[in-house]
Coordinates of C-alpha atoms and ligand atoms in Angstrom, one line a residue:
X1 CA 81.6 73.6 -129.5
X2 CA 78.5 74.2 -127.4
X3 CA 75.4 72.2 -128.4
X4 CA 71.7 72.9 -127.6
X5 CA 68.7 70.7 -127.6
X6 CA 65.2 71.6 -126.3
X7 CA 62.0 69.6 -126.4
X8 CA 58.3 70.3 -125.7
X9 CA 56.5 67.0 -125.8
X10 CA 53.9 64.8 -124.2
X11 CA 56.1 62.2 -122.7
X12 CA 59.2 62.2 -120.4
X13 CA 61.9 64.2 -122.2
X14 CA 65.1 63.7 -120.1
X15 CA 66.3 60.5 -121.9
X16 CA 65.6 62.2 -125.3
X17 CA 67.6 65.3 -124.2
X18 CA 70.5 63.2 -123.3
X19 CA 70.2 61.3 -126.6
X20 CA 70.4 64.6 -128.4
X21 CA 73.4 65.6 -126.4
X22 CA 75.1 62.3 -127.4
X23 CA 74.8 63.3 -131.0
X24 CA 76.4 66.6 -130.3
X25 CA 79.3 65.2 -128.4
X26 CA 81.5 65.1 -131.5
X27 CA 81.6 68.9 -131.5
X28 CA 83.8 69.0 -128.4
X29 CA 82.7 70.2 -124.9
X30 CA 83.8 70.2 -121.3
X31 CA 80.6 70.1 -119.3
X32 CA 76.9 69.3 -119.8
X33 CA 73.5 69.9 -118.2
X34 CA 69.8 69.4 -118.4
X35 CA 66.8 71.3 -117.0
X36 CA 63.1 70.4 -117.0
X37 CA 60.0 71.8 -115.4
X38 CA 58.6 69.5 -112.8
X39 CA 55.7 70.2 -110.5
X40 CA 55.8 74.0 -111.1
X41 CA 59.6 74.2 -110.5
X42 CA 62.7 74.4 -112.7
X43 CA 64.8 71.3 -112.0
X44 CA 68.5 71.1 -113.1
X45 CA 71.3 68.6 -113.2
X46 CA 74.8 69.5 -114.4
X47 CA 78.2 67.9 -114.5
X48 CA 81.8 68.7 -115.4
X49 CA 83.6 66.7 -118.0
X50 CA 82.1 64.0 -120.2
X51 CA 78.4 63.3 -120.8
X52 CA 78.7 60.1 -118.9
X53 CA 79.3 62.2 -115.7
X54 CA 75.9 63.9 -116.3
X55 CA 74.3 60.5 -117.0
X56 CA 75.6 59.3 -113.6
X57 CA 74.2 62.3 -111.9
X58 CA 70.8 61.7 -113.6
X59 CA 70.9 58.1 -112.5
X60 CA 71.4 59.1 -108.9
X61 CA 68.9 62.0 -109.1
X62 CA 66.4 61.4 -112.0
X63 CA 64.8 64.4 -113.7
X64 CA 61.2 64.2 -114.8
X65 CA 59.2 66.6 -117.0
X66 CA 57.5 66.9 -120.4
X67 CA 59.5 69.9 -121.4
X68 CA 63.3 70.5 -121.1
X69 CA 66.5 72.0 -122.4
X70 CA 70.0 70.6 -122.5
X71 CA 73.5 71.7 -123.3
X72 CA 77.1 70.7 -123.9
X73 CA 79.4 73.6 -123.0
X74 CA 82.8 74.5 -124.5
X75 CA 84.1 77.0 -122.0
X76 CA 84.6 80.6 -123.1
X77 CA 83.8 82.8 -120.1
X78 CA 84.7 80.9 -116.9
X79 CA 86.4 77.5 -116.3
X80 CA 84.6 74.3 -117.2
X81 CA 83.1 73.7 -113.8
X82 CA 79.6 72.5 -112.7
X83 CA 78.6 76.0 -111.7
X84 CA 79.5 77.4 -115.1
X85 CA 77.8 74.6 -116.9
X86 CA 74.4 75.4 -118.6
X87 CA 71.5 75.5 -118.1
X88 CA 71.7 78.8 -116.1
X89 CA 68.7 79.6 -114.0
X90 CA 66.9 81.9 -111.7
X91 CA 63.8 80.9 -109.8
X92 CA 61.7 81.9 -112.9
X93 CA 63.8 81.3 -116.0
X94 CA 66.3 78.7 -117.2
X95 CA 68.3 78.9 -120.4
X96 CA 71.1 77.4 -122.5
X97 CA 73.3 79.6 -124.7
X98 CA 75.7 79.1 -127.5
X99 CA 77.9 82.1 -128.6
X100 CA 79.3 85.0 -126.7
X101 CA 77.4 88.0 -125.2
X102 CA 80.0 90.7 -125.8
X103 CA 78.4 93.3 -123.6
X104 CA 77.8 90.9 -120.7
X105 CA 80.1 92.9 -118.3
X106 CA 78.1 96.2 -118.3
X107 CA 74.9 94.1 -118.2
X108 CA 76.2 92.1 -115.2
X109 CA 77.3 95.2 -113.4
X110 CA 73.9 96.7 -113.9
X111 CA 72.2 93.6 -112.6
X112 CA 74.5 93.4 -109.5
X113 CA 73.7 97.1 -108.8
X114 CA 70.0 96.1 -108.7
X115 CA 70.8 93.4 -106.2
X116 CA 71.0 90.3 -108.4
X117 CA 73.5 87.6 -107.4
X118 CA 75.3 85.3 -109.8
X119 CA 76.5 81.7 -109.3
X120 CA 78.7 81.5 -112.4
X121 CA 81.4 83.5 -114.3
X122 CA 79.6 83.0 -117.6
X123 CA 78.3 85.7 -119.9
X124 CA 75.1 83.5 -120.4
X125 CA 73.8 83.9 -116.9
X126 CA 73.2 87.6 -117.4
X127 CA 70.6 86.7 -120.0
X128 CA 68.7 84.5 -117.6
X129 CA 68.6 87.3 -115.0
X130 CA 67.6 90.0 -117.5
X131 CA 64.7 88.0 -118.7
X132 CA 63.8 86.9 -115.2
X133 CA 63.6 90.5 -114.0
X134 CA 60.9 91.2 -116.6
X135 CA 59.0 88.0 -115.8
X136 CA 59.1 88.8 -112.1
X137 CA 57.7 92.3 -113.1
X138 CA 54.7 90.5 -114.7
X139 CA 55.8 90.4 -118.4
X140 CA 54.7 87.5 -120.6
X141 CA 57.6 85.3 -121.8
X142 CA 57.3 86.6 -125.4
X143 CA 57.3 90.3 -124.3
X144 CA 60.2 89.7 -121.9
X145 CA 62.4 87.8 -124.3
X146 CA 61.8 90.2 -127.3
X147 CA 62.7 93.1 -125.1
X148 CA 65.9 91.6 -123.7
X149 CA 67.2 90.2 -127.1
X150 CA 67.5 93.8 -128.2
X151 CA 69.9 94.5 -125.4
X152 CA 72.3 91.7 -126.3
X153 CA 75.4 92.3 -128.4
X154 CA 77.5 89.5 -129.8
X155 CA 76.4 86.1 -131.0
X156 CA 73.8 83.8 -129.5
X157 CA 71.6 80.8 -129.9
X158 CA 69.3 80.5 -126.9
X159 CA 66.7 78.1 -125.6
X160 CA 64.7 79.4 -122.7
X161 CA 62.3 77.7 -120.2
X162 CA 59.8 79.7 -118.0
X163 CA 58.8 78.1 -114.7
X164 CA 55.2 79.4 -114.9
X165 CA 54.7 78.3 -118.5
X166 CA 55.3 74.5 -118.6
X167 CA 54.1 74.2 -122.2
X168 CA 56.3 76.8 -123.8
X169 CA 59.9 77.1 -124.9
X170 CA 61.5 80.2 -126.5
X171 CA 64.4 80.1 -128.9
X172 CA 66.4 82.9 -130.5
X173 CA 69.4 83.2 -132.8
X174 CA 71.9 85.8 -133.9
X175 CA 75.2 84.6 -135.2
X176 CA 74.9 81.1 -133.9
X177 CA 72.7 78.6 -135.7
X178 CA 69.4 77.3 -134.3
X179 CA 67.0 74.8 -135.9
X180 CA 63.3 74.1 -135.1
X181 CA 62.3 70.4 -135.5
X182 CA 58.7 69.4 -136.1
X183 CA 57.8 65.9 -134.7
X184 CA 54.5 64.1 -134.4
X185 CA 53.8 64.8 -130.8
X186 CA 56.7 67.1 -129.9
X187 CA 58.5 70.1 -131.1
X188 CA 62.3 70.6 -130.8
X189 CA 65.0 73.1 -130.8
X190 CA 68.6 72.1 -131.8
X191 CA 71.9 73.8 -132.5
X192 CA 72.0 71.7 -135.7
X193 CA 69.8 69.1 -137.5
X194 CA 72.1 66.3 -136.3
X195 CA 71.0 66.9 -132.7
X196 CA 67.4 66.3 -133.7
X197 CA 68.1 63.4 -136.1
X198 CA 66.7 60.7 -133.8
X199 CA 63.4 62.6 -133.5
X200 CA 62.6 64.3 -136.7
X201 CA 64.0 65.3 -140.1
X202 CA 61.4 68.0 -140.6
X203 CA 63.3 71.2 -139.7
X204 CA 63.2 75.0 -140.2
X205 CA 66.5 76.9 -140.0
X206 CA 66.0 80.2 -138.1
X207 CA 67.4 83.2 -139.9
X208 CA 69.6 85.9 -138.3
X209 CA 67.7 87.8 -135.6
X210 CA 64.8 85.3 -135.6
X211 CA 63.2 84.2 -132.4
X212 CA 60.6 81.4 -131.9
X213 CA 57.9 80.4 -129.5
X214 CA 57.8 76.6 -129.4
X215 CA 54.9 74.5 -128.1
X216 CA 54.1 70.8 -128.5
X217 CA 51.9 71.6 -131.5
X218 CA 54.3 73.7 -133.5
X219 CA 56.2 77.0 -133.5
X220 CA 55.6 80.6 -134.1
X221 CA 58.6 82.4 -135.6
X222 CA 59.3 86.2 -135.4
X223 CA 62.0 88.2 -137.1
X224 CA 64.4 90.7 -135.5
X225 CA 61.6 93.4 -135.7
X226 CA 59.2 91.0 -133.9
X227 CA 57.1 90.5 -137.0
X228 CA 55.6 87.0 -137.5
X229 CA 57.4 85.2 -140.3
X230 CA 57.3 81.8 -142.0
X231 CA 60.6 79.8 -142.4
X232 CA 60.5 77.0 -144.9
X233 CA 60.3 73.5 -143.4
X234 CA 62.7 71.2 -145.1
X235 CA 63.8 67.6 -144.8
X236 CA 67.2 67.6 -143.2
X237 CA 68.2 64.3 -144.7
X238 CA 70.1 63.5 -141.5
X239 CA 69.0 60.1 -140.4
X240 CA 68.7 58.8 -136.9
X241 CA 71.2 56.0 -137.6
X242 CA 74.2 56.4 -135.4
X243 CA 77.5 56.8 -137.3
X244 CA 79.7 54.3 -135.6
X245 CA 83.4 53.6 -135.7
X246 CA 83.0 50.2 -137.3
X247 CA 86.1 48.2 -136.6
X248 CA 88.2 51.2 -136.1
X249 CA 89.5 52.3 -132.7
X250 CA 88.7 56.0 -133.4
X251 CA 86.5 58.0 -135.7
X252 CA 89.6 59.8 -136.9
X253 CA 91.2 56.6 -138.2
X254 CA 88.0 55.5 -139.8
X255 CA 87.7 58.9 -141.6
X256 CA 91.3 58.7 -142.7
X257 CA 90.6 55.3 -144.3
X258 CA 87.4 56.6 -145.9
X259 CA 89.3 59.1 -148.1
X260 CA 89.6 57.0 -151.3
X261 CA 85.8 56.6 -151.3
X262 CA 84.8 60.1 -150.3
X263 CA 87.3 61.8 -152.6
X264 CA 86.0 59.7 -155.5
X265 CA 82.4 60.6 -154.4
X266 CA 83.3 64.3 -154.4
X267 CA 85.2 64.1 -157.8
X268 CA 82.1 62.6 -159.4
X269 CA 80.4 66.0 -159.1
X270 CA 83.4 67.9 -160.5
X271 CA 85.0 65.9 -163.4
X272 CA 83.9 63.8 -166.3
X273 CA 86.8 61.4 -166.8
X274 CA 85.4 59.8 -169.9
X275 CA 85.1 63.2 -171.6
X276 CA 88.3 64.5 -170.1
X277 CA 86.5 67.6 -168.8
X278 CA 86.0 69.3 -165.5
X279 CA 82.3 70.0 -164.8
X280 CA 81.6 72.2 -161.8
X281 CA 78.1 72.4 -160.4
X282 CA 78.2 76.1 -161.1
X283 CA 78.0 77.9 -164.4
X284 CA 81.2 78.8 -166.3
X285 CA 80.1 82.3 -167.0
X286 CA 80.3 83.1 -163.3
X287 CA 84.1 82.6 -163.5
X288 CA 85.4 84.0 -166.8
X289 CA 85.5 87.6 -165.7
X290 CA 87.3 87.0 -162.4
X291 CA 90.7 88.8 -162.2
X292 CA 91.4 88.2 -158.5
X293 CA 90.3 85.8 -155.9
X294 CA 90.5 86.2 -152.1
X295 CA 90.5 82.9 -150.2
X296 CA 89.4 82.9 -146.6
X297 CA 89.2 80.1 -144.1
X298 CA 90.4 78.8 -140.8
X299 CA 92.7 76.0 -139.6
X300 CA 92.9 73.0 -141.9
X301 CA 90.5 74.5 -144.3
X302 CA 92.9 77.5 -144.6
X303 CA 95.7 75.1 -145.5
X304 CA 93.5 73.7 -148.3
X305 CA 93.1 77.3 -149.5
X306 CA 96.9 77.7 -149.4
X307 CA 97.3 74.7 -151.7
X308 CA 94.5 76.1 -154.0
X309 CA 96.5 79.4 -154.3
X310 CA 99.3 77.5 -156.0
X311 CA 96.8 75.8 -158.4
X312 CA 94.7 78.8 -159.2
X313 CA 97.8 80.9 -160.0
X314 CA 99.5 78.2 -162.0
X315 CA 96.6 77.1 -164.1
X316 CA 94.3 80.1 -164.3
X317 CA 96.9 82.9 -163.9
X318 CA 94.5 84.6 -161.5
X319 CA 96.0 86.6 -158.6
X320 CA 95.1 85.0 -155.3
X321 CA 95.2 86.5 -151.9
X322 CA 94.6 84.4 -148.9
X323 CA 93.7 85.2 -145.3
X324 CA 92.6 83.5 -142.1
X325 CA 89.0 84.5 -141.5
X326 CA 89.7 86.1 -138.1
X327 CA 92.2 88.5 -139.7
X328 CA 90.4 89.2 -143.0
X329 CA 87.4 90.8 -141.4
X330 CA 89.3 93.3 -139.3
X331 CA 92.1 94.4 -141.6
X332 CA 89.9 96.5 -143.9
X333 CA 90.7 94.5 -147.1
X334 CA 90.4 96.2 -150.4
X335 CA 87.4 94.7 -152.2
X336 CA 87.1 95.2 -155.9
X337 CA 83.5 95.5 -157.1
X338 CA 82.4 92.0 -158.3
X339 CA 85.6 90.3 -157.0
X340 CA 85.3 86.7 -155.9
X341 CA 85.7 85.7 -152.3
X342 CA 86.2 82.0 -151.9
X343 CA 85.4 80.5 -148.4
X344 CA 86.4 77.0 -147.4
X345 CA 84.8 75.2 -144.4
X346 CA 84.0 71.7 -143.3
X347 CA 81.2 72.7 -140.9
X348 CA 79.9 75.8 -142.7
X349 CA 79.3 77.3 -139.3
X350 CA 82.8 78.5 -138.2
X351 CA 81.9 81.9 -136.7
X352 CA 85.1 83.6 -138.0
X353 CA 84.6 82.3 -141.5
X354 CA 80.8 83.0 -141.5
X355 CA 81.3 86.6 -140.3
X356 CA 84.1 87.1 -142.9
X357 CA 81.7 85.8 -145.6
X358 CA 79.0 88.2 -144.6
X359 CA 81.5 91.0 -144.5
X360 CA 82.7 90.2 -148.1
X361 CA 79.1 90.0 -149.3
X362 CA 78.4 93.4 -147.8
X363 CA 81.5 94.7 -149.6
X364 CA 80.0 93.7 -153.0
X365 CA 82.0 90.4 -153.4
X366 CA 80.6 87.4 -155.1
X367 CA 80.8 84.7 -152.5
X368 CA 81.7 81.1 -153.3
X369 CA 81.9 78.4 -150.6
X370 CA 83.5 75.0 -150.6
X371 CA 81.6 73.4 -147.7
X372 CA 80.9 69.9 -146.4
X373 CA 77.7 70.4 -144.5
X374 CA 75.0 71.1 -147.1
X375 CA 72.5 72.5 -144.6
X376 CA 75.0 74.9 -142.9
X377 CA 74.7 78.6 -142.8
X378 CA 77.5 79.1 -145.3
X379 CA 75.9 76.7 -147.8
X380 CA 72.6 78.5 -147.5
X381 CA 74.1 82.0 -147.8
X382 CA 76.7 81.4 -150.6
X383 CA 76.2 82.8 -154.2
X384 CA 78.1 79.8 -155.6
X385 CA 78.0 76.5 -153.7
X386 CA 80.8 74.0 -154.2
X387 CA 79.9 71.1 -151.9
X388 CA 82.4 68.4 -150.8
X389 CA 80.9 65.0 -150.3
X390 CA 83.0 63.8 -147.4
X391 CA 80.0 62.7 -145.3
X392 CA 79.7 63.6 -141.6
X393 CA 83.1 64.1 -140.1
X394 CA 83.0 63.2 -136.4
X395 CA 86.7 63.3 -135.4
X396 CA 87.5 66.8 -134.2
X397 CA 90.7 66.8 -136.3
X398 CA 89.7 67.3 -139.9
X399 CA 91.0 64.7 -142.3
X400 CA 88.6 63.5 -145.1
X401 CA 87.0 67.0 -145.4
X402 CA 90.5 68.3 -146.2
X403 CA 91.3 66.0 -149.1
X404 CA 87.8 66.5 -150.5
X405 CA 88.3 70.3 -150.3
X406 CA 91.6 69.8 -152.2
X407 CA 89.8 67.7 -154.9
X408 CA 87.1 70.5 -155.4
X409 CA 89.7 73.2 -155.4
X410 CA 91.8 71.5 -158.0
X411 CA 88.8 71.1 -160.2
X412 CA 87.9 74.7 -159.6
X413 CA 91.4 75.9 -160.7
X414 CA 91.1 73.8 -163.9
X415 CA 87.6 75.1 -164.6
X416 CA 88.6 78.7 -164.1
X417 CA 91.6 78.1 -166.4
X418 CA 89.3 76.8 -169.0
X419 CA 86.8 79.6 -168.6
X420 CA 89.7 82.0 -169.1
X421 CA 90.9 80.3 -172.2
X422 CA 94.2 79.3 -170.5
X423 CA 93.8 75.5 -170.8
X424 CA 93.8 73.5 -174.0
X425 CA 91.5 70.5 -174.3
X426 CA 94.6 68.3 -174.0
X427 CA 95.8 70.0 -170.8
X428 CA 92.3 69.7 -169.4
X429 CA 92.1 66.0 -170.2
X430 CA 95.5 65.6 -168.5
X431 CA 94.3 67.3 -165.3
X432 CA 91.2 65.3 -165.2
X433 CA 93.1 62.1 -165.7
X434 CA 95.4 62.9 -162.8
X435 CA 92.5 63.9 -160.5
X436 CA 90.7 60.7 -161.4
X437 CA 93.8 58.8 -160.3
X438 CA 93.6 60.3 -156.8
X439 CA 91.3 57.7 -155.1
X440 CA 93.5 54.8 -156.2
X441 CA 96.7 56.7 -155.1
X442 CA 95.0 57.4 -151.7
X443 CA 94.4 53.7 -151.4
X444 CA 98.0 52.9 -152.1
X445 CA 99.2 55.6 -149.6
X446 CA 97.0 53.9 -146.9
X447 CA 98.9 50.7 -147.4
X448 CA 101.8 52.4 -145.6
X449 CA 99.8 52.4 -142.4
X450 CA 101.9 49.8 -140.6
X451 CA 105.3 51.3 -141.4
X452 CA 103.9 54.7 -140.4
X453 CA 102.8 53.2 -137.1
X454 CA 106.3 51.9 -136.5
X455 CA 107.9 55.3 -137.2
X456 CA 105.3 56.9 -135.0
X457 CA 106.7 54.9 -132.0
X458 CA 110.0 56.6 -132.6
X459 CA 108.6 60.1 -132.8
X460 CA 106.1 59.8 -130.0
X461 CA 108.8 60.6 -127.4
X462 CA 109.8 63.9 -129.1
X463 CA 109.1 67.3 -127.5
X464 CA 109.2 69.2 -130.7
X465 CA 108.8 68.2 -134.3
X466 CA 109.4 70.2 -137.5
X467 CA 107.7 69.6 -140.9
X468 CA 109.2 70.9 -144.1
X469 CA 107.7 71.2 -147.6
X470 CA 108.0 73.3 -150.7
X471 CA 105.4 74.7 -153.1
X472 CA 102.0 73.1 -152.7
X473 CA 103.5 70.7 -150.2
X474 CA 104.4 73.6 -147.9
X475 CA 100.8 73.9 -146.7
X476 CA 100.9 70.1 -146.1
X477 CA 103.8 70.7 -143.8
X478 CA 101.7 73.2 -141.9
X479 CA 98.8 70.8 -141.9
X480 CA 101.0 68.0 -140.6
X481 CA 102.2 70.2 -137.7
X482 CA 98.7 71.3 -136.9
X483 CA 97.4 67.7 -136.8
X484 CA 100.2 66.6 -134.5
X485 CA 99.7 69.6 -132.1
X486 CA 96.0 69.1 -132.0
X487 CA 95.8 65.4 -131.1
X488 CA 99.2 64.4 -129.6
X489 CA 99.9 67.8 -127.8
X490 CA 103.5 67.6 -129.1
X491 CA 104.8 71.1 -130.2
X492 CA 105.2 71.1 -133.9
X493 CA 105.9 73.7 -136.6
X494 CA 105.6 73.6 -140.4
X495 CA 108.1 75.6 -142.5
X496 CA 108.6 76.3 -146.2
X497 CA 111.7 74.1 -146.7
X498 CA 113.7 77.0 -148.1
X499 CA 112.9 79.3 -145.2
X500 CA 114.5 76.9 -142.7
X501 CA 117.9 78.5 -143.1
X502 CA 116.5 81.9 -142.2
X503 CA 116.0 81.1 -138.5
X504 CA 114.3 77.8 -137.6
X505 CA 117.5 75.9 -138.4
X506 CA 118.7 77.1 -134.9
X507 CA 116.3 74.6 -133.4
X508 CA 117.8 71.6 -135.1
X509 CA 119.5 69.0 -132.9
X510 CA 119.3 65.2 -132.7
X511 CA 116.2 65.4 -130.5
X512 CA 114.0 67.2 -133.0
X513 CA 112.6 64.9 -135.7
X514 CA 112.2 66.8 -139.0
X515 CA 109.6 65.4 -141.3
X516 CA 110.2 66.3 -144.9
X517 CA 107.5 66.1 -147.6
X518 CA 109.3 65.8 -150.9
X519 CA 107.5 64.1 -153.8
X520 CA 109.6 63.8 -157.0
X521 CA 109.0 66.7 -159.3
X522 CA 110.4 70.1 -160.1
X523 CA 111.0 71.1 -156.5
X524 CA 112.5 67.8 -155.3
X525 CA 116.2 68.7 -155.6
X526 CA 115.7 72.0 -153.8
X527 CA 114.0 70.3 -150.9
X528 CA 116.7 67.7 -150.7
X529 CA 119.3 70.5 -150.4
X530 CA 117.4 71.9 -147.4
X531 CA 117.2 68.4 -146.0
X532 CA 121.0 68.1 -146.2
X533 CA 121.3 71.4 -144.3
X534 CA 119.3 69.8 -141.5
X535 CA 121.3 66.6 -141.6
X536 CA 124.6 68.5 -141.5
X537 CA 123.6 69.8 -138.1
X538 CA 122.7 66.4 -136.7
X539 CA 119.0 66.7 -137.5
X540 CA 117.0 63.4 -137.8
X541 CA 115.0 63.3 -141.0
X542 CA 111.8 61.3 -141.8
X543 CA 111.5 61.6 -145.5
X544 CA 108.1 61.2 -147.2
X545 CA 108.6 60.7 -150.9
X546 CA 107.9 58.3 -153.7
X547 CA 110.2 55.3 -154.5
X548 CA 112.4 57.5 -156.8
X549 CA 112.8 60.2 -154.1
X550 CA 113.5 57.7 -151.4
X551 CA 116.1 56.0 -153.5
X552 CA 117.7 59.3 -154.3
X553 CA 117.7 60.9 -150.8
X554 CA 116.6 58.4 -148.2
X555 CA 120.0 56.9 -147.3
X556 CA 120.9 58.9 -144.2
X557 CA 117.4 59.4 -142.9
X558 CA 116.0 58.2 -139.6
X559 CA 113.1 56.7 -141.5
X560 CA 111.4 56.9 -144.9
X561 CA 107.8 56.6 -145.9
X562 CA 107.2 55.6 -149.5
X563 CA 104.3 57.1 -151.3
X564 CA 102.9 56.0 -154.7
X565 CA 104.3 57.7 -157.8
X566 CA 101.8 60.5 -158.4
X567 CA 101.6 63.6 -160.6
X568 CA 102.7 66.7 -158.7
X569 CA 99.1 68.0 -159.1
X570 CA 97.6 65.4 -156.8
X571 CA 100.6 65.0 -154.5
X572 CA 99.1 67.3 -151.8
X573 CA 96.0 65.2 -151.8
X574 CA 97.9 61.9 -151.5
X575 CA 100.6 63.2 -149.0
X576 CA 97.8 64.2 -146.6
X577 CA 97.6 60.5 -145.7
X578 CA 101.0 60.1 -144.1
X579 CA 100.8 63.3 -142.2
X580 CA 97.4 62.3 -140.9
X581 CA 98.5 58.8 -140.0
X582 CA 101.6 60.0 -138.3
X583 CA 99.6 62.4 -136.1
X584 CA 97.0 59.7 -135.4
X585 CA 99.4 56.9 -134.4
X586 CA 101.6 59.2 -132.3
X587 CA 98.5 60.4 -130.4
X588 CA 97.2 56.8 -130.1
X589 CA 100.6 55.7 -128.6
X590 CA 100.5 58.7 -126.2
X591 CA 96.9 57.7 -125.2
X592 CA 95.3 61.1 -125.8
X593 CA 91.6 61.5 -126.5
X594 CA 92.1 61.4 -130.3
X595 CA 88.5 62.1 -131.4
X596 CA 87.9 64.8 -128.9
X597 CA 91.3 66.4 -128.0
X598 CA 91.4 68.7 -125.0
X599 CA 90.3 72.3 -125.5
X600 CA 89.2 71.8 -129.1
X601 CA 85.8 71.9 -130.7
X602 CA 84.6 70.5 -134.0
X603 CA 82.6 73.5 -135.1
X604 CA 84.0 76.7 -133.7
X605 CA 80.9 78.9 -133.4
X606 CA 82.4 81.7 -131.4
X607 CA 84.7 84.4 -132.7
Ligands
F6R1 C1 91.9 71.0 -137.6 C2 90.6 71.5 -137.6 C3 90.3 73.0 -137.5 C4 89.3 73.4 -138.6 C5 88.9 74.9 -138.4 C6 87.9 75.3 -139.4 O1 92.0 69.6 -137.6 O2 89.7 70.7 -137.7 O3 91.5 73.7 -137.7 O4 89.8 73.1 -139.8 O5 88.3 75.1 -137.1 O6 86.8 74.6 -139.4 P1 85.7 74.5 -140.6 O7 86.5 73.9 -141.7 O8 84.6 73.7 -140.1 O9 85.4 76.0 -140.9

């Protein structure tokens, strides 16, 4: 999603701005641009497509200046063209914007009626014109910005340059994050601490409605009522060291292979294997009175929540409702006083999830969040913080964050069951033992990489693929289909295996591979029956099961993938590996941009 960096320094800033943009590349974008103030004029370079295109433009026409702003854009209003790329500028003002100005249409009409002309289709350009009008009328930058911010509806993080003020940068946030970075001889703005990691770790996170005047020597922050405020300066802990791909061809593959380690790392904070106990980093008393939980998330994180629903209901006997964040907020959900709303997010910045979280809080819910980025808005705003320790996830398609979320959610379900007196010490020890086995089982699952690569070559030519699973493996089927769609652009659907006969079975023919997730366990026989219904209609099955399951049902399959024998509790964690590897290898065979698939963004900061 869009990324922002701004610098007020004493040396040349363009190379640093580009360096900041490089760090933001993983978020996904489709154009980029830079603006500096040079010799009393705003000077811009912009380019469609990858950052290297902008670098080439800068090589042909270098930009100089001690102050500048830069942006990677993920198109919302207007195609990803050079004209729509940020920064947007008038003769007086240049700015970069993340988010969506929802009332941009009436504002644009109003500006056009006053004779202003636009070069882009973006919502962002109206903000440049509105502020510019006030500057042209003689307002100081602070006065002009404060006045215009109050006219904007929607979500924004802004960084604004003023031609006549070459030592000053103004930033503002509402809904989209913005960070101030304090360096030795420069001050920075960034859409996250990672953008500033090469320059400084000393950062202050702006709060909702804040705006900030940045100079080389520091920053003055104001709240939504324009009162001067202090925001704590913290150490981000994000180092300048580049995260590289090591020997892997893509970040996604590296992250898939990191899972045994990061799941173990995450579990360390949630279970005590020697004592046979779960040990959440939140107090038990917060959980014992909970009668109902609402889980809210988006995409892959939502599927982790779907798995958790099975666990929470099975172990803790607590009713669980689950919703995608973009629906939850607008469907007027019934919120019981003191109910628990559980949010799940890798980035902690997903706009839909963050807005739903604030909505739940305002409705009197206690808000718990399972989140991977410890400095994110969700982590900072939650009542109960349940961190995953997956490390930075660069690949746009989420992999290691998902399995770490599952590990935390399984421990949460067990902890809640214990707090409610529904788990004997022996049962708790059992769960902890199985969870502790997950990292080794993940390692064994990864050993199937080569056979999975071979099977991927067969599936890569398909136009449609179906995934089937039952119980907690049903969300895995959905996740498998999502991964495949995202990175290979093959149409895929996930179904509850038993639901197949109620309609989707009409799709079955010998051209549609059907990937069945069926670990041995109480639901195995049922899933095999559904598999046979597919086979009876000429469907080609890829069976993912353990040795027992493959021996029992693998005979007439197109291919089988053998997973280690695992307890059903950890099967969804372990079976994530083959669905991730299948999607990865199919995409790699097709030659798509695996780490930054078309149209997608890592952190979706618009609604
Ligand atoms: C899929 C994927 C997305 C995210 C979704 C939520 O591979 O990455 O579906 O899971 O955008 O993102 P977070 O978890 O950051 O809230």
